Coordinates of C-alpha atoms and ligand atoms in Angstrom, one line a residue:
M46 CA -105.6 -131.7 103.3
R47 CA -104.4 -130.0 100.2
G48 CA -106.5 -132.0 97.8
N49 CA -105.7 -131.2 94.1
Q50 CA -103.4 -128.3 95.0
L51 CA -100.2 -127.6 93.2
V52 CA -97.2 -127.7 95.6
L53 CA -93.7 -126.7 94.6
L54 CA -91.1 -128.5 96.7
S55 CA -87.5 -127.5 96.1
G56 CA -84.2 -129.2 96.9
T57 CA -81.0 -127.3 97.6
A58 CA -79.5 -127.4 94.0
N59 CA -81.0 -124.3 92.5
P60 CA -82.7 -122.0 95.0
S61 CA -82.8 -119.0 92.6
L62 CA -84.6 -121.0 89.9
A63 CA -87.0 -122.3 92.6
S64 CA -87.9 -118.8 93.7
E65 CA -88.3 -117.6 90.1
I66 CA -90.7 -120.5 89.3
S67 CA -92.6 -119.9 92.5
G68 CA -93.0 -116.2 91.6
S69 CA -94.2 -117.0 88.1
L70 CA -96.7 -119.5 89.4
G71 CA -97.8 -117.1 92.2
I72 CA -97.5 -119.7 94.9
P73 CA -95.0 -119.9 97.8
L74 CA -92.5 -122.7 98.0
C75 CA -93.5 -125.7 100.1
D76 CA -92.4 -125.3 103.7
A77 CA -89.7 -127.9 104.0
A78 CA -86.2 -128.4 105.4
V79 CA -83.7 -130.2 103.2
D80 CA -80.4 -130.6 105.0
R81 CA -78.0 -133.2 106.3
F82 CA -77.7 -135.4 109.4
S83 CA -74.3 -135.1 111.2
D84 CA -73.0 -138.2 109.3
G85 CA -73.9 -136.6 105.9
E86 CA -77.1 -138.5 105.2
V87 CA -79.8 -136.4 103.5
R88 CA -82.6 -135.3 105.9
V89 CA -85.9 -134.1 104.5
R90 CA -88.8 -132.7 106.5
I91 CA -91.9 -131.5 104.7
R92 CA -93.4 -129.1 107.3
E93 CA -96.9 -128.8 105.8
T94 CA -99.5 -131.3 104.6
V95 CA -99.2 -132.4 100.9
R96 CA -102.0 -135.0 101.2
G97 CA -103.8 -135.3 98.0
A98 CA -101.7 -132.6 96.3
D99 CA -99.7 -132.6 93.0
V100 CA -96.2 -132.2 94.3
F101 CA -93.6 -130.8 91.8
V102 CA -90.2 -131.7 93.2
L103 CA -87.6 -129.3 91.7
Q104 CA -84.0 -130.5 91.7
P105 CA -81.5 -130.4 88.8
T106 CA -79.0 -133.2 89.4
C107 CA -76.0 -131.1 88.9
P108 CA -72.7 -131.2 90.8
P109 CA -72.3 -132.4 93.5
V110 CA -74.3 -134.9 91.4
N111 CA -74.5 -137.8 93.8
D112 CA -75.7 -135.5 96.6
T113 CA -78.3 -133.7 94.4
L114 CA -79.6 -137.0 93.1
M115 CA -80.0 -138.5 96.5
E116 CA -81.8 -135.3 97.7
L117 CA -84.2 -135.7 94.7
L118 CA -84.9 -139.3 95.5
I119 CA -85.5 -138.7 99.2
M120 CA -87.7 -135.7 98.6
I121 CA -89.9 -137.9 96.2
D122 CA -90.0 -140.6 98.9
A123 CA -91.1 -138.1 101.5
A124 CA -93.8 -136.8 99.3
R125 CA -95.0 -140.3 98.4
R126 CA -95.2 -141.3 102.1
A127 CA -97.0 -138.0 102.9
S128 CA -99.8 -139.2 100.5
A129 CA -99.3 -136.8 97.6
R130 CA -101.7 -137.5 94.7
R131 CA -99.1 -137.1 92.0
I132 CA -95.4 -136.5 92.2
I133 CA -93.7 -134.8 89.3
A134 CA -89.8 -134.8 89.3
V135 CA -88.8 -131.5 87.8
V136 CA -85.1 -132.1 86.8
P137 CA -84.1 -129.3 84.5
Y138 CA -80.6 -130.8 84.2
Y139 CA -80.4 -134.6 84.2
G140 CA -77.0 -135.7 85.6
Y141 CA -75.5 -138.9 84.3
S142 CA -77.2 -138.3 81.0
R143 CA -74.0 -138.7 79.0
Q144 CA -73.7 -142.3 80.2
D145 CA -76.6 -143.4 78.0
R146 CA -75.2 -146.4 76.2
K147 CA -72.4 -149.1 76.3
H148 CA -69.8 -147.5 74.0
T149 CA -67.4 -150.2 75.1
G150 CA -67.4 -153.4 77.1
R151 CA -68.0 -153.6 80.8
V152 CA -69.4 -150.1 81.4
P153 CA -72.7 -149.1 82.9
I154 CA -75.7 -147.3 81.4
S155 CA -76.0 -144.9 84.3
A156 CA -78.6 -142.8 82.7
R157 CA -80.9 -145.8 82.7
L158 CA -80.1 -146.6 86.3
V159 CA -80.9 -143.0 87.4
A160 CA -84.3 -143.4 85.6
N161 CA -85.0 -146.6 87.5
L162 CA -84.1 -144.9 90.8
I163 CA -86.4 -141.9 90.1
E164 CA -89.3 -144.2 89.2
T165 CA -88.7 -146.5 92.2
A166 CA -88.6 -143.5 94.6
G167 CA -92.2 -142.8 93.4
A168 CA -92.3 -140.2 90.7
D169 CA -95.3 -140.3 88.4
R170 CA -93.9 -138.1 85.8
V171 CA -90.7 -136.3 84.8
L172 CA -90.2 -132.7 83.5
T173 CA -86.7 -132.0 82.1
M174 CA -84.9 -130.0 79.5
D175 CA -82.6 -130.7 76.6
L176 CA -81.8 -134.3 77.6
H177 CA -78.4 -135.2 76.3
A178 CA -80.1 -137.9 74.2
G179 CA -83.8 -137.8 73.6
Q180 CA -83.9 -141.6 73.9
I181 CA -83.4 -141.3 77.6
Q182 CA -87.1 -140.7 77.7
G183 CA -87.5 -144.4 76.9
F184 CA -85.5 -145.4 80.0
F185 CA -88.6 -144.4 81.9
N186 CA -92.0 -146.2 82.0
I187 CA -93.7 -142.9 83.1
P188 CA -94.3 -139.8 80.9
V189 CA -91.4 -137.5 80.4
D190 CA -91.7 -134.0 79.1
N191 CA -88.4 -132.9 77.5
L192 CA -88.4 -129.1 76.9
R193 CA -86.1 -127.5 74.4
A194 CA -84.0 -124.3 74.6
D195 CA -83.6 -123.9 70.9
W196 CA -86.2 -121.1 70.6
I197 CA -84.7 -119.3 73.7
F198 CA -81.3 -119.3 72.0
A199 CA -82.8 -118.2 68.6
D200 CA -84.6 -115.3 70.3
H201 CA -81.4 -114.3 72.1
A202 CA -79.4 -114.3 68.9
R203 CA -82.0 -112.3 67.1
A204 CA -82.0 -109.7 69.9
T205 CA -78.2 -109.6 70.2
F206 CA -77.0 -109.4 66.6
R207 CA -78.6 -106.8 64.4
D208 CA -77.5 -108.6 61.2
L209 CA -77.2 -112.4 61.1
S210 CA -76.6 -112.6 57.4
D211 CA -72.9 -113.5 57.9
S212 CA -73.6 -116.0 60.7
I213 CA -73.6 -119.8 60.7
V214 CA -74.8 -122.2 63.4
V215 CA -72.2 -124.9 64.4
S216 CA -72.7 -128.2 66.2
P217 CA -69.5 -129.2 68.1
D218 CA -70.1 -132.8 67.3
A219 CA -72.3 -135.1 65.1
G220 CA -74.4 -136.1 68.1
G221 CA -75.6 -132.5 68.7
A222 CA -76.4 -131.9 65.0
V223 CA -80.2 -132.2 65.4
R224 CA -80.2 -129.7 68.3
A225 CA -78.0 -127.2 66.4
R226 CA -80.2 -127.6 63.3
Q227 CA -83.2 -126.6 65.3
V228 CA -81.6 -123.3 66.2
A229 CA -80.3 -122.9 62.6
E230 CA -83.8 -123.4 61.2
R231 CA -85.3 -120.9 63.6
L232 CA -82.8 -118.3 62.4
D233 CA -82.8 -119.4 58.8
L234 CA -79.1 -119.9 58.9
P235 CA -76.8 -122.6 57.4
L236 CA -75.4 -125.4 59.7
A237 CA -71.8 -126.6 60.0
I238 CA -70.8 -129.6 62.0
L239 CA -67.5 -130.3 63.8
E240 CA -66.3 -133.9 63.8
K241 CA -65.1 -134.4 67.3
R242 CA -63.0 -137.3 68.4
R243 CA -62.1 -137.8 72.0
T244 CA -58.9 -139.4 73.4
S245 CA -59.2 -143.1 74.0
D246 CA -60.2 -142.7 77.7
G247 CA -62.8 -140.1 76.7
S248 CA -61.4 -137.4 79.0
D249 CA -60.3 -134.9 76.4
V250 CA -61.2 -133.7 73.0
D251 CA -58.6 -134.8 70.5
V252 CA -59.2 -134.0 66.8
M253 CA -61.8 -131.7 65.1
N254 CA -62.6 -131.4 61.5
V255 CA -65.1 -128.9 60.0
I256 CA -68.0 -130.0 57.8
G257 CA -69.3 -126.9 56.2
E258 CA -68.0 -123.5 55.1
V259 CA -67.2 -121.2 58.0
T260 CA -64.7 -118.8 56.4
G261 CA -65.5 -115.2 57.2
R262 CA -68.5 -116.1 59.2
R263 CA -69.7 -115.4 62.7
C264 CA -70.1 -118.9 64.3
L265 CA -72.8 -119.7 66.8
L266 CA -71.8 -122.9 68.5
V267 CA -74.8 -124.7 70.0
D268 CA -74.4 -127.5 72.6
D269 CA -76.4 -129.1 75.4
I270 CA -73.8 -129.3 78.1
L271 CA -70.8 -127.1 79.0
S272 CA -68.7 -129.1 81.5
S273 CA -64.9 -128.7 81.2
A274 CA -65.5 -126.4 78.3
G275 CA -62.9 -128.4 76.3
T276 CA -65.4 -129.1 73.5
L277 CA -66.3 -125.5 73.0
I278 CA -62.7 -124.1 73.3
K279 CA -61.2 -126.6 70.9
G280 CA -64.2 -126.1 68.6
A281 CA -63.6 -122.3 68.7
R282 CA -60.0 -122.7 67.9
T283 CA -60.7 -125.1 65.0
L284 CA -63.2 -122.7 63.6
L285 CA -60.8 -119.8 63.7
D286 CA -58.1 -122.0 62.1
H287 CA -60.6 -122.5 59.3
G288 CA -61.1 -118.7 58.8
A289 CA -64.1 -118.0 61.0
K290 CA -64.6 -114.3 61.9
E291 CA -65.7 -114.7 65.6
I292 CA -67.2 -117.3 67.8
F293 CA -70.1 -117.2 70.3
A294 CA -71.6 -120.2 72.1
Y295 CA -75.1 -121.2 73.4
C296 CA -75.3 -124.1 75.9
T297 CA -78.4 -125.2 77.8
H298 CA -76.6 -126.6 80.9
G299 CA -73.7 -124.7 82.3
V300 CA -72.0 -127.2 84.6
F301 CA -68.6 -125.3 84.6
S302 CA -66.6 -128.2 86.1
G303 CA -63.0 -128.0 87.1
D304 CA -61.2 -124.9 85.7
A305 CA -63.8 -124.3 83.0
I306 CA -64.5 -120.7 84.0
Y307 CA -60.8 -119.8 83.8
A308 CA -60.2 -121.7 80.6
L309 CA -63.2 -119.9 79.0
A310 CA -61.9 -116.5 80.2
E311 CA -58.7 -117.1 78.3
S312 CA -60.3 -118.7 75.2
P313 CA -61.1 -117.1 71.9
L314 CA -64.9 -117.4 72.6
K315 CA -66.4 -113.9 72.6
R316 CA -69.4 -114.8 74.7
V317 CA -71.0 -117.9 76.1
V318 CA -74.8 -117.9 76.8
V319 CA -76.2 -120.6 79.2
T320 CA -79.5 -121.1 80.8
N321 CA -80.1 -121.2 84.5
T322 CA -81.0 -124.9 84.7
I323 CA -77.9 -125.1 86.9
F324 CA -77.1 -122.6 89.7
V325 CA -73.6 -121.0 89.5
E326 CA -72.4 -118.4 92.0
A327 CA -73.1 -114.9 90.6
A328 CA -69.5 -113.9 91.2
E329 CA -68.2 -116.7 89.0
K330 CA -70.7 -116.7 86.2
G331 CA -70.5 -112.9 85.6
H332 CA -67.1 -112.8 83.9
V333 CA -67.5 -115.6 81.4
A334 CA -71.2 -116.3 80.8
E335 CA -74.4 -114.6 80.2
Y336 CA -77.5 -116.2 81.7
T337 CA -80.9 -116.5 80.1
S338 CA -83.7 -117.8 82.3
V339 CA -85.9 -120.9 81.8
G340 CA -87.9 -120.2 84.9
D341 CA -91.0 -118.9 83.2
H342 CA -90.9 -121.6 80.6
L343 CA -90.8 -124.3 83.4
A344 CA -93.5 -122.5 85.4
K345 CA -95.9 -122.5 82.4
T346 CA -95.2 -126.2 81.8
I347 CA -95.8 -127.0 85.4
Q348 CA -99.1 -125.2 85.3
C349 CA -100.0 -127.2 82.1
I350 CA -99.2 -130.5 83.7
Y351 CA -101.1 -129.6 86.8
E352 CA -104.2 -128.7 84.7
Y353 CA -103.8 -131.8 82.5
R354 CA -103.4 -129.5 79.5
S355 CA -101.3 -130.3 76.5
V356 CA -97.7 -129.1 76.8
S357 CA -97.4 -128.9 73.0
E358 CA -100.4 -126.6 72.8
L359 CA -98.5 -124.3 75.2
F360 CA -95.4 -124.4 73.1
P361 CA -96.6 -124.9 69.5
H362 CA -93.0 -125.0 68.2
Y363 CA -92.5 -128.5 69.8
Ligands
R5P243 C1 -71.1 -134.3 74.4 O1 -71.5 -135.1 73.7 C2 -71.9 -133.1 74.9 O2 -72.9 -132.8 74.0 C3 -71.0 -131.9 75.2 O3 -70.4 -131.5 74.0 C4 -70.0 -132.3 76.2 O4 -70.6 -132.9 77.3 C5 -69.2 -131.0 76.7 O5 -68.3 -131.4 77.7 P1 -67.0 -130.6 77.9 O6 -67.4 -129.2 78.2 O7 -66.3 -131.2 79.1 O8 -66.1 -130.7 76.7

């Protein structure tokens, strides 16, 4: 019986973040095996009792997204059937979040379907970070804590650039303007917005116009997801064409799909800063991106949820 105890159960998606959170909380990871049957089905075995415990199931649903999502669902199911008191899905990166509305006919709203799956599996609550669209919280009928990375990026910029007076924060599209504005306000900097249009099949970034004055300025591009890196690279080129001095980027979720790492290495971006919501091999991340950790941030929030304390009190800037 682990009545009322806090248990941290991790999937295989981000082992280094799991061990960081476990270190910050001062508790070991739950003894569990998460692997595959010979036919590829996910196999989960929780090797210690979690009866009566608050089980925090950590799993960003990053690539391979269908596998990591299935692991998350099956871990939640295992904890529920093992009589956990509460199950909190800790999903620092929420895969499928960009499919959050019907932008044309006969397409799914996959972000909503994923929410249904997580609830049906048995989660009582969700803890996530920088959802692509805040409205995704409404796809759930259970509480969702959506942490923000804006203050982490603002702190990083302050520590990195001695003088920010010639800088401007830039959102790579209109949809991300609120997120970029939060960073701009923290740094007391102006905001510019790129008007991004995608090709008709949505696979590539087509045209970009600049709203705001970037000439002679250091531009800090702020975005939620770095996937193919097309948005950032085309954004950087557009800003340079409009007379910007140099370009840096801050993105919460470094997916680095396809050839993103190579494309970034050859791009005009001086530096890309991402958080560790998604695990990328050290050898790959080193040459294009700098990582800043959200481990302690997540650990403090987990402790708060466990103790039924207000998360906004912990982070007054929310
Ligand atoms: C789009 O609305 C998102 O905020 C990101 O800008 C986008 O997902 C980045 O994708 P990619 O790196 O493939 O251009």
